[in-house]
mmCIF file of C-alpha atoms in Angstrom:
data_model
loop_
_atom_site.group_PDB
_atom_site.id
_atom_site.type_symbol
_atom_site.label_atom_id
_atom_site.label_comp_id
_atom_site.label_asym_id
_atom_site.label_seq_id
_atom_site.Cartn_x
_atom_site.Cartn_y
_atom_site.Cartn_z
ATOM 1 C CA MET Y 1 90.486 47.604 -10.420
ATOM 2 C CA THR Y 2 87.036 48.238 -11.823
ATOM 3 C CA ARG Y 3 84.832 50.324 -9.643
ATOM 4 C CA PRO Y 4 81.202 49.179 -9.270
ATOM 5 C CA VAL Y 5 78.733 51.282 -11.157
ATOM 6 C CA PRO Y 6 76.184 52.749 -8.778
ATOM 7 C CA ALA Y 7 72.612 51.610 -9.444
ATOM 8 C CA ALA Y 8 70.387 54.161 -11.122
ATOM 9 C CA ALA Y 9 67.959 55.788 -8.826
ATOM 10 C CA SER Y 10 64.413 54.534 -9.200
ATOM 11 C CA PRO Y 11 62.196 57.150 -10.827
ATOM 12 C CA SER Y 12 59.781 58.685 -8.435
ATOM 13 C CA PRO Y 13 56.166 57.889 -9.248
ATOM 14 C CA ALA Y 14 54.507 60.483 -11.398
ATOM 15 C CA PRO Y 15 51.978 62.495 -9.537
ATOM 16 C CA GLY Y 16 48.542 61.093 -10.382
ATOM 17 C CA ARG Y 17 44.981 62.320 -9.960
ATOM 18 C CA ARG Y 18 43.955 62.098 -6.387
ATOM 19 C CA ARG Y 19 41.030 59.751 -5.934
ATOM 20 C CA TRP Y 20 38.107 60.890 -3.855
ATOM 21 C CA PRO Y 21 36.937 58.597 -1.086
ATOM 22 C CA TRP Y 22 33.994 56.373 -2.024
ATOM 23 C CA TRP Y 23 31.646 58.277 0.233
ATOM 24 C CA VAL Y 24 32.292 61.365 -1.925
ATOM 25 C CA GLU Y 25 32.422 59.669 -5.355
ATOM 26 C CA ILE Y 26 29.077 57.890 -5.035
ATOM 27 C CA PRO Y 27 26.993 61.028 -4.279
ATOM 28 C CA VAL Y 28 28.822 62.886 -7.067
ATOM 29 C CA MET Y 29 28.060 60.101 -9.571
ATOM 30 C CA ILE Y 30 24.399 60.045 -8.496
ATOM 31 C CA THR Y 31 24.145 63.825 -8.823
ATOM 32 C CA VAL Y 32 25.698 63.812 -12.299
ATOM 33 C CA GLY Y 33 23.360 61.005 -13.380
ATOM 34 C CA LEU Y 34 20.306 62.908 -12.147
ATOM 35 C CA LEU Y 35 21.450 66.074 -13.920
ATOM 36 C CA VAL Y 36 21.873 64.137 -17.174
ATOM 37 C CA ALA Y 37 18.402 62.614 -16.742
ATOM 38 C CA LEU Y 38 16.956 66.081 -16.115
ATOM 39 C CA LEU Y 39 18.673 67.425 -19.246
ATOM 40 C CA ILE Y 40 17.276 64.569 -21.334
ATOM 41 C CA LYS Y 41 13.768 65.146 -19.936
ATOM 42 C CA THR Y 42 13.947 68.908 -20.505
ATOM 43 C CA CYS Y 43 15.389 68.964 -24.022
ATOM 44 C CA PHE Y 44 15.120 65.538 -25.616
ATOM 45 C CA PHE Y 45 12.665 62.897 -24.420
ATOM 46 C CA GLN Y 46 10.173 62.593 -21.599
ATOM 47 C CA VAL Y 47 8.304 59.458 -20.596
ATOM 48 C CA PHE Y 48 4.570 59.499 -19.904
ATOM 49 C CA SER Y 49 2.301 56.757 -18.598
ATOM 50 C CA ILE Y 50 -0.934 55.790 -20.355
ATOM 51 C CA PRO Y 51 -3.677 55.780 -17.681
ATOM 52 C CA SER Y 52 -6.715 54.847 -19.776
ATOM 53 C CA GLY Y 53 -7.823 52.875 -22.809
ATOM 54 C CA SER Y 54 -8.707 55.907 -24.944
ATOM 55 C CA MET Y 55 -5.860 55.184 -27.407
ATOM 56 C CA GLU Y 56 -6.275 51.409 -27.668
ATOM 57 C CA ASN Y 57 -5.078 49.440 -29.455
ATOM 58 C CA THR Y 58 -2.256 51.770 -30.455
ATOM 59 C CA LEU Y 59 -1.430 52.368 -26.784
ATOM 60 C CA GLN Y 60 -2.380 50.125 -23.888
ATOM 61 C CA VAL Y 61 -3.149 51.028 -20.283
ATOM 62 C CA GLY Y 62 0.148 51.171 -18.392
ATOM 63 C CA ASP Y 63 2.342 51.694 -21.455
ATOM 64 C CA ARG Y 64 5.268 54.087 -21.055
ATOM 65 C CA VAL Y 65 5.497 56.418 -24.030
ATOM 66 C CA ALA Y 66 8.562 58.477 -24.944
ATOM 67 C CA VAL Y 67 7.710 61.941 -26.265
ATOM 68 C CA ASN Y 68 10.146 63.772 -28.529
ATOM 69 C CA LYS Y 69 10.610 67.219 -26.940
ATOM 70 C CA LEU Y 70 13.435 68.069 -29.336
ATOM 71 C CA ALA Y 71 11.104 68.226 -32.353
ATOM 72 C CA PRO Y 72 9.290 71.450 -31.313
ATOM 73 C CA LEU Y 73 12.669 73.134 -30.793
ATOM 74 C CA PHE Y 74 13.381 72.589 -34.500
ATOM 75 C CA GLY Y 75 10.067 73.939 -35.750
ATOM 76 C CA TRP Y 76 7.911 70.797 -35.672
ATOM 77 C CA GLN Y 77 4.179 71.465 -35.761
ATOM 78 C CA PRO Y 78 1.451 68.848 -35.166
ATOM 79 C CA GLU Y 79 0.059 67.293 -38.344
ATOM 80 C CA ASP Y 80 -2.961 65.154 -39.137
ATOM 81 C CA GLY Y 81 -2.558 61.567 -37.977
ATOM 82 C CA GLU Y 82 0.148 62.133 -35.362
ATOM 83 C CA PRO Y 83 -0.306 60.889 -31.770
ATOM 84 C CA VAL Y 84 0.713 63.698 -29.410
ATOM 85 C CA VAL Y 85 0.937 64.365 -25.688
ATOM 86 C CA PHE Y 86 -0.473 67.639 -24.402
ATOM 87 C CA ARG Y 87 -1.242 69.381 -21.149
ATOM 88 C CA ASP Y 88 -4.866 69.506 -20.084
ATOM 89 C CA PRO Y 89 -6.161 72.721 -21.687
ATOM 90 C CA GLY Y 90 -8.637 73.027 -18.829
ATOM 91 C CA GLY Y 91 -11.443 70.820 -17.574
ATOM 92 C CA TRP Y 92 -10.559 67.681 -19.529
ATOM 93 C CA LEU Y 93 -9.305 65.787 -16.481
ATOM 94 C CA PRO Y 94 -10.276 65.783 -12.800
ATOM 95 C CA PRO Y 95 -7.765 67.414 -10.438
ATOM 96 C CA GLN Y 96 -4.636 65.293 -10.096
ATOM 97 C CA SER Y 97 -2.633 64.853 -6.904
ATOM 98 C CA GLY Y 98 0.721 63.283 -6.140
ATOM 99 C CA ASP Y 99 1.104 60.131 -4.057
ATOM 100 C CA GLY Y 100 3.052 61.952 -1.332
ATOM 101 C CA ASN Y 101 6.207 59.906 -1.913
ATOM 102 C CA PRO Y 102 9.143 62.355 -2.048
ATOM 103 C CA VAL Y 103 11.422 59.820 -3.765
ATOM 104 C CA ALA Y 104 8.859 59.187 -6.501
ATOM 105 C CA ALA Y 105 8.289 62.934 -6.836
ATOM 106 C CA ALA Y 106 12.027 63.553 -7.272
ATOM 107 C CA ALA Y 107 12.325 60.726 -9.808
ATOM 108 C CA SER Y 108 9.356 62.156 -11.699
ATOM 109 C CA PHE Y 109 10.908 65.639 -11.680
ATOM 110 C CA VAL Y 110 14.125 64.465 -13.339
ATOM 111 C CA GLY Y 111 12.280 62.217 -15.802
ATOM 112 C CA LEU Y 112 13.065 58.787 -14.364
ATOM 113 C CA LEU Y 113 9.353 58.230 -13.717
ATOM 114 C CA PRO Y 114 6.265 59.569 -15.544
ATOM 115 C CA PRO Y 115 4.685 62.742 -14.120
ATOM 116 C CA LYS Y 116 2.511 62.008 -11.098
ATOM 117 C CA ASP Y 117 0.749 65.271 -10.410
ATOM 118 C CA ASP Y 118 0.531 66.935 -13.825
ATOM 119 C CA ASN Y 119 -2.423 66.757 -16.166
ATOM 120 C CA TYR Y 120 -1.323 65.270 -19.481
ATOM 121 C CA LEU Y 121 -3.272 63.447 -22.165
ATOM 122 C CA VAL Y 122 -2.378 61.581 -25.343
ATOM 123 C CA LYS Y 123 -4.619 61.709 -28.414
ATOM 124 C CA ARG Y 124 -4.276 61.640 -32.187
ATOM 125 C CA VAL Y 125 -4.332 64.849 -34.213
ATOM 126 C CA ILE Y 126 -7.300 64.779 -36.587
ATOM 127 C CA ALA Y 127 -7.255 68.329 -37.954
ATOM 128 C CA THR Y 128 -5.054 71.402 -37.673
ATOM 129 C CA ALA Y 129 -5.580 75.171 -37.757
ATOM 130 C CA GLY Y 130 -7.951 76.343 -40.492
ATOM 131 C CA GLN Y 131 -9.227 72.870 -41.338
ATOM 132 C CA THR Y 132 -12.894 71.956 -40.994
ATOM 133 C CA VAL Y 133 -13.740 68.668 -39.305
ATOM 134 C CA ALA Y 134 -17.089 66.892 -39.126
ATOM 135 C CA CYS Y 135 -18.486 63.439 -38.359
ATOM 136 C CA SER Y 136 -21.785 61.968 -39.479
ATOM 137 C CA GLY Y 137 -22.998 58.388 -39.204
ATOM 138 C CA THR Y 138 -19.711 56.483 -39.454
ATOM 139 C CA THR Y 139 -17.789 58.952 -41.614
ATOM 140 C CA LEU Y 140 -15.194 61.473 -40.454
ATOM 141 C CA THR Y 141 -14.258 64.235 -42.880
ATOM 142 C CA VAL Y 142 -11.613 66.951 -42.861
ATOM 143 C CA ASN Y 143 -12.174 69.743 -45.390
ATOM 144 C CA GLY Y 144 -14.856 67.556 -46.946
ATOM 145 C CA ARG Y 145 -12.556 64.578 -47.544
ATOM 146 C CA VAL Y 146 -13.207 61.234 -45.864
ATOM 147 C CA VAL Y 147 -10.477 60.301 -43.372
ATOM 148 C CA ASP Y 148 -9.217 56.712 -43.511
ATOM 149 C CA GLU Y 149 -8.613 55.537 -39.933
ATOM 150 C CA PRO Y 150 -6.953 52.089 -39.865
ATOM 151 C CA TYR Y 151 -5.831 52.723 -36.272
ATOM 152 C CA LEU Y 152 -9.372 52.671 -34.815
ATOM 153 C CA HIS Y 153 -10.122 50.204 -32.041
ATOM 154 C CA ALA Y 154 -11.852 47.053 -33.255
ATOM 155 C CA GLY Y 155 -15.619 47.538 -33.195
ATOM 156 C CA ASP Y 156 -15.427 51.334 -33.324
ATOM 157 C CA ASP Y 157 -16.234 53.561 -36.255
ATOM 158 C CA SER Y 158 -15.080 57.140 -36.738
ATOM 159 C CA CYS Y 159 -18.114 58.732 -35.081
ATOM 160 C CA SER Y 160 -19.066 56.015 -32.567
ATOM 161 C CA GLY Y 161 -22.544 57.454 -32.123
ATOM 162 C CA LEU Y 162 -21.491 61.098 -31.756
ATOM 163 C CA ASP Y 163 -22.159 63.255 -34.798
ATOM 164 C CA PHE Y 164 -20.757 66.795 -34.807
ATOM 165 C CA GLY Y 165 -19.661 69.639 -36.989
ATOM 166 C CA PRO Y 166 -18.653 71.079 -39.192
ATOM 167 C CA VAL Y 167 -16.112 72.689 -36.825
ATOM 168 C CA THR Y 168 -13.315 74.920 -38.085
ATOM 169 C CA VAL Y 169 -10.150 74.576 -36.000
ATOM 170 C CA PRO Y 170 -8.956 77.985 -34.724
ATOM 171 C CA GLN Y 171 -5.481 79.287 -35.489
ATOM 172 C CA GLY Y 172 -2.853 77.929 -33.135
ATOM 173 C CA HIS Y 173 -4.964 74.878 -32.240
ATOM 174 C CA VAL Y 174 -5.440 71.223 -33.179
ATOM 175 C CA TRP Y 175 -8.449 68.902 -33.082
ATOM 176 C CA VAL Y 176 -7.657 65.621 -31.295
ATOM 177 C CA GLU Y 177 -9.495 62.339 -30.822
ATOM 178 C CA GLY Y 178 -8.667 58.959 -29.285
ATOM 179 C CA ASP Y 179 -8.183 55.794 -31.333
ATOM 180 C CA HIS Y 180 -10.665 54.026 -29.056
ATOM 181 C CA ARG Y 181 -13.295 56.454 -30.224
ATOM 182 C CA SER Y 182 -16.126 55.056 -28.066
ATOM 183 C CA ASP Y 183 -13.975 55.381 -24.907
ATOM 184 C CA SER Y 184 -12.340 58.762 -25.401
ATOM 185 C CA ALA Y 185 -13.509 62.092 -23.975
ATOM 186 C CA ASP Y 186 -11.646 64.185 -26.533
ATOM 187 C CA SER Y 187 -12.232 67.357 -28.577
ATOM 188 C CA ARG Y 188 -15.725 66.163 -29.465
ATOM 189 C CA TYR Y 189 -16.811 66.425 -25.823
ATOM 190 C CA HIS Y 190 -15.461 69.919 -25.196
ATOM 191 C CA ARG Y 191 -17.109 71.852 -27.989
ATOM 192 C CA ASP Y 192 -18.636 74.250 -25.460
ATOM 193 C CA SER Y 193 -15.158 75.521 -24.488
ATOM 194 C CA SER Y 194 -13.790 78.832 -25.750
ATOM 195 C CA SER Y 195 -11.780 77.020 -28.444
ATOM 196 C CA GLY Y 196 -14.689 74.800 -29.509
ATOM 197 C CA GLY Y 197 -12.914 71.660 -28.303
ATOM 198 C CA ALA Y 198 -9.593 72.294 -30.036
ATOM 199 C CA VAL Y 199 -6.316 72.120 -28.090
ATOM 200 C CA PRO Y 200 -3.799 74.998 -28.161
ATOM 201 C CA VAL Y 201 -0.573 73.996 -29.896
ATOM 202 C CA ALA Y 202 1.224 75.752 -27.031
ATOM 203 C CA ASP Y 203 -0.063 72.972 -24.747
ATOM 204 C CA VAL Y 204 1.376 70.191 -26.937
ATOM 205 C CA VAL Y 205 4.521 68.703 -25.389
ATOM 206 C CA GLY Y 206 5.534 66.844 -28.540
ATOM 207 C CA PRO Y 207 4.867 63.802 -30.722
ATOM 208 C CA ALA Y 208 4.708 60.327 -29.203
ATOM 209 C CA THR Y 209 7.812 58.636 -30.595
ATOM 210 C CA ALA Y 210 7.857 55.165 -29.095
ATOM 211 C CA VAL Y 211 6.460 52.778 -26.519
ATOM 212 C CA VAL Y 212 9.434 52.002 -24.287
ATOM 213 C CA TRP Y 213 7.772 49.815 -21.640
ATOM 214 C CA PRO Y 214 6.708 47.095 -21.071
ATOM 215 C CA LEU Y 215 9.066 45.144 -23.330
ATOM 216 C CA PRO Y 216 6.335 43.113 -25.099
ATOM 217 C CA HIS Y 217 4.721 46.405 -26.202
ATOM 218 C CA LEU Y 218 7.846 48.057 -27.620
ATOM 219 C CA ASP Y 219 6.898 50.078 -30.673
ATOM 220 C CA TRP Y 220 8.364 52.886 -32.759
ATOM 221 C CA PHE Y 221 6.192 55.632 -34.275
ATOM 222 C CA GLY Y 222 9.022 57.677 -35.784
ATOM 223 C CA TRP Y 223 10.673 60.879 -34.583
ATOM 224 C CA THR Y 224 7.492 62.826 -35.241
ATOM 225 C CA GLY Y 225 5.033 60.046 -34.502
ATOM 226 C CA ARG Y 226 4.207 59.187 -38.080
#
């Protein structure tokens, strides 16, 4: 008589990773996302808002501009023709204040929103250390050579009624001007400062790489803004 073969025991389920409850997972995911955003802002890209028309028509009021903060870490130095973002070297802007919204302040800190209470400007580099810049009539020159400026706002010329120079840019500085030359309080208006209107390279955050918002204004200037 054939004996029945006993059924094989079912394998016990392999121990798996224990899932956290949702009320733990969600805060962890948010924290990790904020840390990643902070890392990107600190080392790679930071977004700035354009508050004025001084760089029209290259940049419009309200545009969000991504600045390449990685470039300076690899030895990038500002060059003629590059749009850059820099901290106020002192006295270029009125005192700025936050809007008092702690959520907006936190989002700004990690890079999800443009800075609210920091003094930053965006201008185009016209001349670098050791170069001599001057403007007369409608002609801008650097080291005696006429600068071609196809980016100027329609109706503006290179001097826009303000002759100056020659000015030699000090070491470690750059001379910057807005593309909307008649609506830009730039290096030309700060020639009585200790640097003669030039901006310290140490204050330059990096080159403007792209317009990332609003969608109709999307534009790419290149990794170093050229």
